[in-house]
Structure formats: C-alpha cells, structure tokens
PDB file of C-alpha atoms in Angstrom:
ATOM      1  CA  UNK U   1     111.551  93.625 128.413  1.00 91.00           C
ATOM      2  CA  UNK U   2     110.734  93.771 132.118  1.00 95.00           C
ATOM      3  CA  UNK U   3     107.484  92.506 133.642  1.00 95.00           C
ATOM      4  CA  UNK U   4     105.849  95.928 133.665  1.00 96.00           C
ATOM      5  CA  UNK U   5     106.469  96.290 129.939  1.00 97.00           C
ATOM      6  CA  UNK U   6     105.245  92.757 129.213  1.00 97.00           C
ATOM      7  CA  UNK U   7     102.025  93.381 131.170  1.00 97.00           C
ATOM      8  CA  UNK U   8     101.493  96.686 129.383  1.00 97.00           C
ATOM      9  CA  UNK U   9     102.040  95.110 125.994  1.00 97.00           C
ATOM     10  CA  UNK U  10      99.705  92.154 126.669  1.00 97.00           C
ATOM     11  CA  UNK U  11      96.875  94.384 127.931  1.00 97.00           C
ATOM     12  CA  UNK U  12      97.404  97.058 125.277  1.00 97.00           C
ATOM     13  CA  UNK U  13      97.157  94.455 122.522  1.00 97.00           C
ATOM     14  CA  UNK U  14      94.145  92.582 123.904  1.00 97.00           C
ATOM     15  CA  UNK U  15      92.070  95.415 125.377  1.00 97.00           C
ATOM     16  CA  UNK U  16      92.922  98.545 123.339  1.00 96.00           C
ATOM     17  CA  UNK U  17      92.371 100.499 126.563  1.00 95.00           C
ATOM     18  CA  UNK U  18      91.264 104.090 126.832  1.00 93.00           C
ATOM     19  CA  UNK U  19      93.434 104.290 129.957  1.00 94.00           C
ATOM     20  CA  UNK U  20      96.129 101.893 131.191  1.00 96.00           C
ATOM     21  CA  UNK U  21      98.447 102.186 134.190  1.00 95.00           C
ATOM     22  CA  UNK U  22     100.707  99.343 135.272  1.00 97.00           C
ATOM     23  CA  UNK U  23     102.479 100.096 138.539  1.00 96.00           C
ATOM     24  CA  UNK U  24     105.206  97.939 140.082  1.00 95.00           C
ATOM     25  CA  UNK U  25     104.492  98.056 143.825  1.00 93.00           C
ATOM     26  CA  UNK U  26     106.998  95.359 144.780  1.00 92.00           C
ATOM     27  CA  UNK U  27     109.121  97.850 146.733  1.00 89.00           C
ATOM     28  CA  UNK U  28     106.262  98.104 149.282  1.00 86.00           C
ATOM     29  CA  UNK U  29     106.633  94.408 150.097  1.00 83.00           C
ATOM     30  CA  UNK U  30     109.065  92.100 151.815  1.00 82.00           C
ATOM     31  CA  UNK U  31     110.755  90.872 148.607  1.00 83.00           C
ATOM     32  CA  UNK U  32     114.253  91.283 147.121  1.00 83.00           C
ATOM     33  CA  UNK U  33     114.983  94.352 144.997  1.00 86.00           C
ATOM     34  CA  UNK U  34     113.849  93.837 141.402  1.00 85.00           C
ATOM     35  CA  UNK U  35     111.466  91.002 142.368  1.00 88.00           C
ATOM     36  CA  UNK U  36     108.670  92.346 140.104  1.00 93.00           C
ATOM     37  CA  UNK U  37     106.203  90.473 142.314  1.00 93.00           C
ATOM     38  CA  UNK U  38     103.416  92.935 143.217  1.00 94.00           C
ATOM     39  CA  UNK U  39     101.633  95.006 140.591  1.00 96.00           C
ATOM     40  CA  UNK U  40      98.639  97.239 140.328  1.00 96.00           C
ATOM     41  CA  UNK U  41      96.764  97.616 137.069  1.00 96.00           C
ATOM     42  CA  UNK U  42      94.297 100.408 136.405  1.00 94.00           C
ATOM     43  CA  UNK U  43      92.520  99.920 133.113  1.00 95.00           C
ATOM     44  CA  UNK U  44      89.532 101.380 131.332  1.00 95.00           C
ATOM     45  CA  UNK U  45      88.422  99.571 128.207  1.00 96.00           C
ATOM     46  CA  UNK U  46      85.398  98.962 126.014  1.00 96.00           C
ATOM     47  CA  UNK U  47      86.241  95.260 126.330  1.00 96.00           C
ATOM     48  CA  UNK U  48      84.660  95.243 129.828  1.00 97.00           C
ATOM     49  CA  UNK U  49      81.239  96.338 128.603  1.00 95.00           C
ATOM     50  CA  UNK U  50      78.475  93.921 129.624  1.00 94.00           C
ATOM     51  CA  UNK U  51      80.788  92.024 131.999  1.00 94.00           C
ATOM     52  CA  UNK U  52      80.651  91.873 135.794  1.00 94.00           C
ATOM     53  CA  UNK U  53      83.768  92.442 137.881  1.00 94.00           C
ATOM     54  CA  UNK U  54      84.531  88.724 138.185  1.00 96.00           C
ATOM     55  CA  UNK U  55      84.419  88.385 134.381  1.00 96.00           C
ATOM     56  CA  UNK U  56      86.709  91.383 133.914  1.00 97.00           C
ATOM     57  CA  UNK U  57      89.255  90.141 136.424  1.00 96.00           C
ATOM     58  CA  UNK U  58      89.180  86.643 134.936  1.00 96.00           C
ATOM     59  CA  UNK U  59      89.857  88.136 131.511  1.00 96.00           C
ATOM     60  CA  UNK U  60      92.934  89.982 132.778  1.00 97.00           C
ATOM     61  CA  UNK U  61      94.116  87.025 134.848  1.00 96.00           C
ATOM     62  CA  UNK U  62      93.913  84.907 131.713  1.00 95.00           C
ATOM     63  CA  UNK U  63      95.835  87.434 129.629  1.00 97.00           C
ATOM     64  CA  UNK U  64      98.526  87.481 132.328  1.00 96.00           C
ATOM     65  CA  UNK U  65      98.452  83.747 133.153  1.00 94.00           C
ATOM     66  CA  UNK U  66     102.085  83.312 132.142  1.00 94.00           C
ATOM     67  CA  UNK U  67     103.180  86.113 134.479  1.00 95.00           C
ATOM     68  CA  UNK U  68     101.006  84.794 137.343  1.00 93.00           C
ATOM     69  CA  UNK U  69     102.587  81.374 136.888  1.00 91.00           C
ATOM     70  CA  UNK U  70     106.069  82.870 136.773  1.00 92.00           C
ATOM     71  CA  UNK U  71     106.626  85.030 139.807  1.00 91.00           C
ATOM     72  CA  UNK U  72     103.846  87.613 139.651  1.00 94.00           C
ATOM     73  CA  UNK U  73     102.538  87.162 143.169  1.00 92.00           C
ATOM     74  CA  UNK U  74      99.899  89.866 143.650  1.00 92.00           C
ATOM     75  CA  UNK U  75      97.851  91.742 141.126  1.00 94.00           C
ATOM     76  CA  UNK U  76      95.536  94.534 142.268  1.00 94.00           C
ATOM     77  CA  UNK U  77      92.992  95.185 139.527  1.00 95.00           C
ATOM     78  CA  UNK U  78      90.861  98.241 138.934  1.00 94.00           C
ATOM     79  CA  UNK U  79      88.734  97.804 135.848  1.00 95.00           C
ATOM     80  CA  UNK U  80      86.257 100.147 134.257  1.00 94.00           C
ATOM     81  CA  UNK U  81      84.377 100.683 131.072  1.00 95.00           C
ATOM     82  CA  UNK U  82      85.131 104.121 129.571  1.00 92.00           C
ATOM     83  CA  UNK U  83      81.756 105.409 130.871  1.00 91.00           C
ATOM     84  CA  UNK U  84      82.469 104.214 134.434  1.00 91.00           C
ATOM     85  CA  UNK U  85      85.966 105.655 134.258  1.00 91.00           C
ATOM     86  CA  UNK U  86      84.724 109.134 133.409  1.00 88.00           C
ATOM     87  CA  UNK U  87      82.024 108.937 136.098  1.00 87.00           C
ATOM     88  CA  UNK U  88      84.618 108.008 138.739  1.00 80.00           C
ATOM     89  CA  UNK U  89      86.861 110.862 137.731  1.00 79.00           C
ATOM     90  CA  UNK U  90      89.686 108.366 137.233  1.00 71.00           C
ATOM     91  CA  UNK U  91      90.971 107.552 140.730  1.00 68.00           C
ATOM     92  CA  UNK U  92      92.022 104.103 141.995  1.00 68.00           C
ATOM     93  CA  UNK U  93      92.470 102.956 145.606  1.00 73.00           C
ATOM     94  CA  UNK U  94      95.931 102.583 147.208  1.00 81.00           C
ATOM     95  CA  UNK U  95      97.123  98.965 147.501  1.00 83.00           C
ATOM     96  CA  UNK U  96      97.634  97.532 151.011  1.00 84.00           C
ATOM     97  CA  UNK U  97     100.992  97.227 152.764  1.00 82.00           C
ATOM     98  CA  UNK U  98     102.626  93.821 153.097  1.00 82.00           C
ATOM     99  CA  UNK U  99     102.057  91.766 156.268  1.00 84.00           C
ATOM    100  CA  UNK U 100     104.708  89.158 155.535  1.00 78.00           C
ATOM    101  CA  UNK U 101     102.484  86.200 154.586  1.00 77.00           C
ATOM    102  CA  UNK U 102     103.969  85.746 151.120  1.00 63.00           C
ATOM    103  CA  UNK U 103     106.860  83.741 152.537  1.00 59.00           C
ATOM    104  CA  UNK U 104     104.484  80.938 153.543  1.00 50.00           C
ATOM    105  CA  UNK U 105     103.166  80.616 149.993  1.00 44.00           C
TER     106      UNK U 105
ATOM    107  CA  UNK E   1      87.577  63.137 150.296  1.00 83.00           C
ATOM    108  CA  UNK E   2      89.056  64.705 147.191  1.00 93.00           C
ATOM    109  CA  UNK E   3      90.265  68.280 147.750  1.00 95.00           C
ATOM    110  CA  UNK E   4      87.982  69.711 145.072  1.00 94.00           C
ATOM    111  CA  UNK E   5      84.978  68.034 146.740  1.00 95.00           C
ATOM    112  CA  UNK E   6      86.138  69.443 150.062  1.00 96.00           C
ATOM    113  CA  UNK E   7      86.241  72.974 148.618  1.00 97.00           C
ATOM    114  CA  UNK E   8      82.868  72.446 146.964  1.00 96.00           C
ATOM    115  CA  UNK E   9      81.319  71.452 150.300  1.00 96.00           C
ATOM    116  CA  UNK E  10      82.835  74.440 152.108  1.00 97.00           C
ATOM    117  CA  UNK E  11      81.561  76.822 149.458  1.00 97.00           C
ATOM    118  CA  UNK E  12      78.079  75.296 149.372  1.00 95.00           C
ATOM    119  CA  UNK E  13      77.618  74.631 153.102  1.00 95.00           C
ATOM    120  CA  UNK E  14      78.590  78.141 154.191  1.00 97.00           C
ATOM    121  CA  UNK E  15      76.486  81.095 153.081  1.00 97.00           C
ATOM    122  CA  UNK E  16      79.615  83.257 153.231  1.00 98.00           C
ATOM    123  CA  UNK E  17      83.187  81.984 153.223  1.00 98.00           C
ATOM    124  CA  UNK E  18      86.516  83.703 152.643  1.00 98.00           C
ATOM    125  CA  UNK E  19      89.670  81.832 151.674  1.00 98.00           C
ATOM    126  CA  UNK E  20      92.462  83.986 153.025  1.00 98.00           C
ATOM    127  CA  UNK E  21      96.078  84.095 154.143  1.00 97.00           C
ATOM    128  CA  UNK E  22      95.865  84.039 157.929  1.00 97.00           C
ATOM    129  CA  UNK E  23      92.656  84.640 159.885  1.00 98.00           C
ATOM    130  CA  UNK E  24      90.382  87.675 160.261  1.00 98.00           C
ATOM    131  CA  UNK E  25      92.027  88.240 163.699  1.00 97.00           C
ATOM    132  CA  UNK E  26      95.579  87.652 162.407  1.00 97.00           C
ATOM    133  CA  UNK E  27      95.658  88.225 158.660  1.00 97.00           C
ATOM    134  CA  UNK E  28      99.011  87.517 157.017  1.00 96.00           C
ATOM    135  CA  UNK E  29      98.569  89.456 153.802  1.00 93.00           C
ATOM    136  CA  UNK E  30      97.377  93.012 153.248  1.00 93.00           C
ATOM    137  CA  UNK E  31      94.844  91.959 150.634  1.00 95.00           C
ATOM    138  CA  UNK E  32      93.373  89.273 152.919  1.00 97.00           C
ATOM    139  CA  UNK E  33      93.289  91.778 155.773  1.00 97.00           C
ATOM    140  CA  UNK E  34      91.300  94.316 153.795  1.00 97.00           C
ATOM    141  CA  UNK E  35      88.828  91.808 152.390  1.00 98.00           C
ATOM    142  CA  UNK E  36      88.130  90.138 155.764  1.00 98.00           C
ATOM    143  CA  UNK E  37      87.823  93.562 157.440  1.00 98.00           C
ATOM    144  CA  UNK E  38      85.173  94.530 154.882  1.00 98.00           C
ATOM    145  CA  UNK E  39      83.217  91.344 155.670  1.00 98.00           C
ATOM    146  CA  UNK E  40      83.483  92.037 159.412  1.00 98.00           C
ATOM    147  CA  UNK E  41      82.266  95.599 158.978  1.00 98.00           C
ATOM    148  CA  UNK E  42      79.058  94.257 157.432  1.00 98.00           C
ATOM    149  CA  UNK E  43      78.190  92.617 160.774  1.00 97.00           C
ATOM    150  CA  UNK E  44      77.053  89.301 159.281  1.00 97.00           C
ATOM    151  CA  UNK E  45      78.819  86.140 160.554  1.00 97.00           C
ATOM    152  CA  UNK E  46      81.015  84.419 157.980  1.00 98.00           C
ATOM    153  CA  UNK E  47      83.294  81.381 157.726  1.00 98.00           C
ATOM    154  CA  UNK E  48      86.956  81.555 156.822  1.00 98.00           C
ATOM    155  CA  UNK E  49      89.597  79.116 155.638  1.00 98.00           C
ATOM    156  CA  UNK E  50      93.249  79.938 156.295  1.00 98.00           C
ATOM    157  CA  UNK E  51      94.924  78.729 153.100  1.00 97.00           C
ATOM    158  CA  UNK E  52      98.363  78.967 154.717  1.00 97.00           C
ATOM    159  CA  UNK E  53      97.259  76.118 157.041  1.00 97.00           C
ATOM    160  CA  UNK E  54      95.995  73.869 154.233  1.00 96.00           C
ATOM    161  CA  UNK E  55      98.477  73.358 151.425  1.00 95.00           C
ATOM    162  CA  UNK E  56      96.057  71.206 149.400  1.00 96.00           C
ATOM    163  CA  UNK E  57      93.452  73.946 149.285  1.00 96.00           C
ATOM    164  CA  UNK E  58      96.121  76.597 148.706  1.00 96.00           C
ATOM    165  CA  UNK E  59      97.271  74.690 145.634  1.00 94.00           C
ATOM    166  CA  UNK E  60      93.871  73.584 144.308  1.00 95.00           C
ATOM    167  CA  UNK E  61      91.517  76.509 144.898  1.00 95.00           C
ATOM    168  CA  UNK E  62      92.847  78.617 141.987  1.00 93.00           C
ATOM    169  CA  UNK E  63      92.004  75.728 139.644  1.00 90.00           C
ATOM    170  CA  UNK E  64      88.572  75.140 141.222  1.00 92.00           C
ATOM    171  CA  UNK E  65      87.684  78.806 140.943  1.00 93.00           C
ATOM    172  CA  UNK E  66      89.484  79.806 137.741  1.00 92.00           C
ATOM    173  CA  UNK E  67      90.910  82.543 139.960  1.00 94.00           C
ATOM    174  CA  UNK E  68      94.677  82.614 140.521  1.00 93.00           C
ATOM    175  CA  UNK E  69      95.049  84.659 143.718  1.00 93.00           C
ATOM    176  CA  UNK E  70      93.944  85.005 147.360  1.00 96.00           C
ATOM    177  CA  UNK E  71      91.772  86.085 149.070  1.00 97.00           C
ATOM    178  CA  UNK E  72      88.643  84.644 147.453  1.00 98.00           C
ATOM    179  CA  UNK E  73      85.172  85.483 148.791  1.00 98.00           C
ATOM    180  CA  UNK E  74      82.189  83.207 148.157  1.00 98.00           C
ATOM    181  CA  UNK E  75      78.622  84.244 148.896  1.00 98.00           C
ATOM    182  CA  UNK E  76      75.714  81.847 148.375  1.00 97.00           C
ATOM    183  CA  UNK E  77      77.987  79.345 146.615  1.00 95.00           C
ATOM    184  CA  UNK E  78      79.341  81.802 144.072  1.00 95.00           C
ATOM    185  CA  UNK E  79      82.742  83.444 143.758  1.00 96.00           C
ATOM    186  CA  UNK E  80      82.182  87.136 144.394  1.00 97.00           C
ATOM    187  CA  UNK E  81      85.792  88.097 143.809  1.00 96.00           C
ATOM    188  CA  UNK E  82      89.086  88.884 145.459  1.00 96.00           C
ATOM    189  CA  UNK E  83      90.109  91.890 147.530  1.00 96.00           C
ATOM    190  CA  UNK E  84      89.463  94.595 144.943  1.00 94.00           C
ATOM    191  CA  UNK E  85      85.937  93.470 144.077  1.00 96.00           C
ATOM    192  CA  UNK E  86      85.008  92.861 147.727  1.00 97.00           C
ATOM    193  CA  UNK E  87      86.077  96.407 148.642  1.00 97.00           C
ATOM    194  CA  UNK E  88      84.254  97.815 145.642  1.00 94.00           C
ATOM    195  CA  UNK E  89      81.046  96.046 146.709  1.00 96.00           C
ATOM    196  CA  UNK E  90      81.532  97.195 150.296  1.00 97.00           C
ATOM    197  CA  UNK E  91      81.991 100.807 149.207  1.00 95.00           C
ATOM    198  CA  UNK E  92      78.723 100.850 147.276  1.00 94.00           C
ATOM    199  CA  UNK E  93      76.761  99.010 149.996  1.00 96.00           C
ATOM    200  CA  UNK E  94      76.147  95.846 147.952  1.00 97.00           C
ATOM    201  CA  UNK E  95      78.328  93.556 150.070  1.00 98.00           C
ATOM    202  CA  UNK E  96      76.192  93.819 153.219  1.00 98.00           C
ATOM    203  CA  UNK E  97      73.014  93.205 151.224  1.00 98.00           C
ATOM    204  CA  UNK E  98      74.498  90.136 149.540  1.00 98.00           C
ATOM    205  CA  UNK E  99      75.734  88.747 152.862  1.00 98.00           C
ATOM    206  CA  UNK E 100      72.396  89.320 154.580  1.00 97.00           C
ATOM    207  CA  UNK E 101      70.480  87.708 151.735  1.00 97.00           C
ATOM    208  CA  UNK E 102      72.767  84.638 151.772  1.00 97.00           C
ATOM    209  CA  UNK E 103      72.574  84.288 155.578  1.00 96.00           C
ATOM    210  CA  UNK E 104      68.780  84.614 155.478  1.00 96.00           C
ATOM    211  CA  UNK E 105      68.495  82.005 152.744  1.00 93.00           C
ATOM    212  CA  UNK E 106      70.687  79.555 154.686  1.00 92.00           C
ATOM    213  CA  UNK E 107      68.595  80.021 157.841  1.00 90.00           C
ATOM    214  CA  UNK E 108      65.429  79.149 155.989  1.00 87.00           C
ATOM    215  CA  UNK E 109      66.987  75.972 154.624  1.00 78.00           C
ATOM    216  CA  UNK E 110      68.106  74.909 158.104  1.00 71.00           C
ATOM    217  CA  UNK E 111      64.808  75.632 159.891  1.00 66.00           C
ATOM    218  CA  UNK E 112      61.933  74.902 157.542  1.00 61.00           C
ATOM    219  CA  UNK E 113      58.529  75.930 158.845  1.00 59.00           C
ATOM    220  CA  UNK E 114      56.109  73.055 159.184  1.00 55.00           C
TER     221      UNK E 114
END
C-alpha cells in the first residue's frame, strides 16, 4: 500500500466521511520522484461537528501521526462538516508552490 | 532557560506571533509564505520566529503545541492554527478582528491608566 492509500484507509475508517480526497502533491515540490512527502486532504465528515478548526486538524494529525513521523512532510487540510461542505459547494483552495525550505528541516 | 519555557514566553509576551520557515520578507516555504502574507495584509504588527534559525524550537514546538507542522500562528497566547486555518480566517474577515483585539489587549496591559 502506498502512502495515499494508507491515509485514505486511516481516515475512511476513523471518520466515515461523506467526502474524502487525498491528493499527492509531492511532484510540485523539490523532492525526489516517489517521495510521497506533500499531501492535500479534503474531507467532509460528521465527526467534525461541534469542533473548531484546530480540533479538527489535531484529530487528523493524530490519525496520521505515524505518517507525519515517517516522511510525510506537509499536509494541507480542508475539513468540513457535511452541512458546511454543501454550503461551500465543495471547492478547496490550491496548495502553495515549494520555495525550497524543506531541505533545511 | 528550557526551550519549552522559551516558547511559552514568546507565545505569551507577543499578542501575535508566527513560527515560520524563513521570515515574512524571505519566506522559505510556500505554506509559511501564505500564512505570513495573510497576517501582513491585516495591517496589525506581529512577531515572527524563523524556526530554520533555531533548531531547538524547530524540534520542540510540535510537542509544545500538539501540532506537528509549520507554520503555527498564535494570537493572544493561543494556537490559532497553521496555514490552512489562518487563510480560512483571513478569507472570512475573522483574522484581522482577532489580531486587532489581541493587540489592543496587550496595549492596555502595557500602559495601565492611573
């Protein structure tokens, strides 16, 4: 299983999302091919109800702690409750381009 | 001073502080660039810490904050979020209000009326 599949499986299991997109954006960054380092996650789930954005992101960061500790370098998160998702019309922002700072970390 | 105490002081002594890769003038990561640009657009002065210049903070802040990535934005002593949340708050106009409220509060603490 690659990282994208592992992330999808972990979030699918824990959040039973209405909508889930996991996008490998590593090719936009200054990393070797197949690095699986930069991801974007777009997720709408009932599990976020009653939680602020910090709480939602912490929840996902916790679910993906093993990935974050093992080479997942950047994780853009777009989290919504099903109600918010429908209101927004289901569009998430583009992630930024790399500026080369990852090498220092 | 212990690094966690150092972070705690920075977070509590600055009404607004961003921990970022690079500086607002020379950001070294796209996420840090976007978050610091959002803060600048609000027109309220803020402090920044370049985590690429301070390995101790770079390594310890994720543990302090229970937040694994950079940038991290703190307003009035509280973690507001990383890049995505900061941009979200900027888009809906909340960020400027939060920054102004924190700056105002800090001013009152520094210059109490007699």
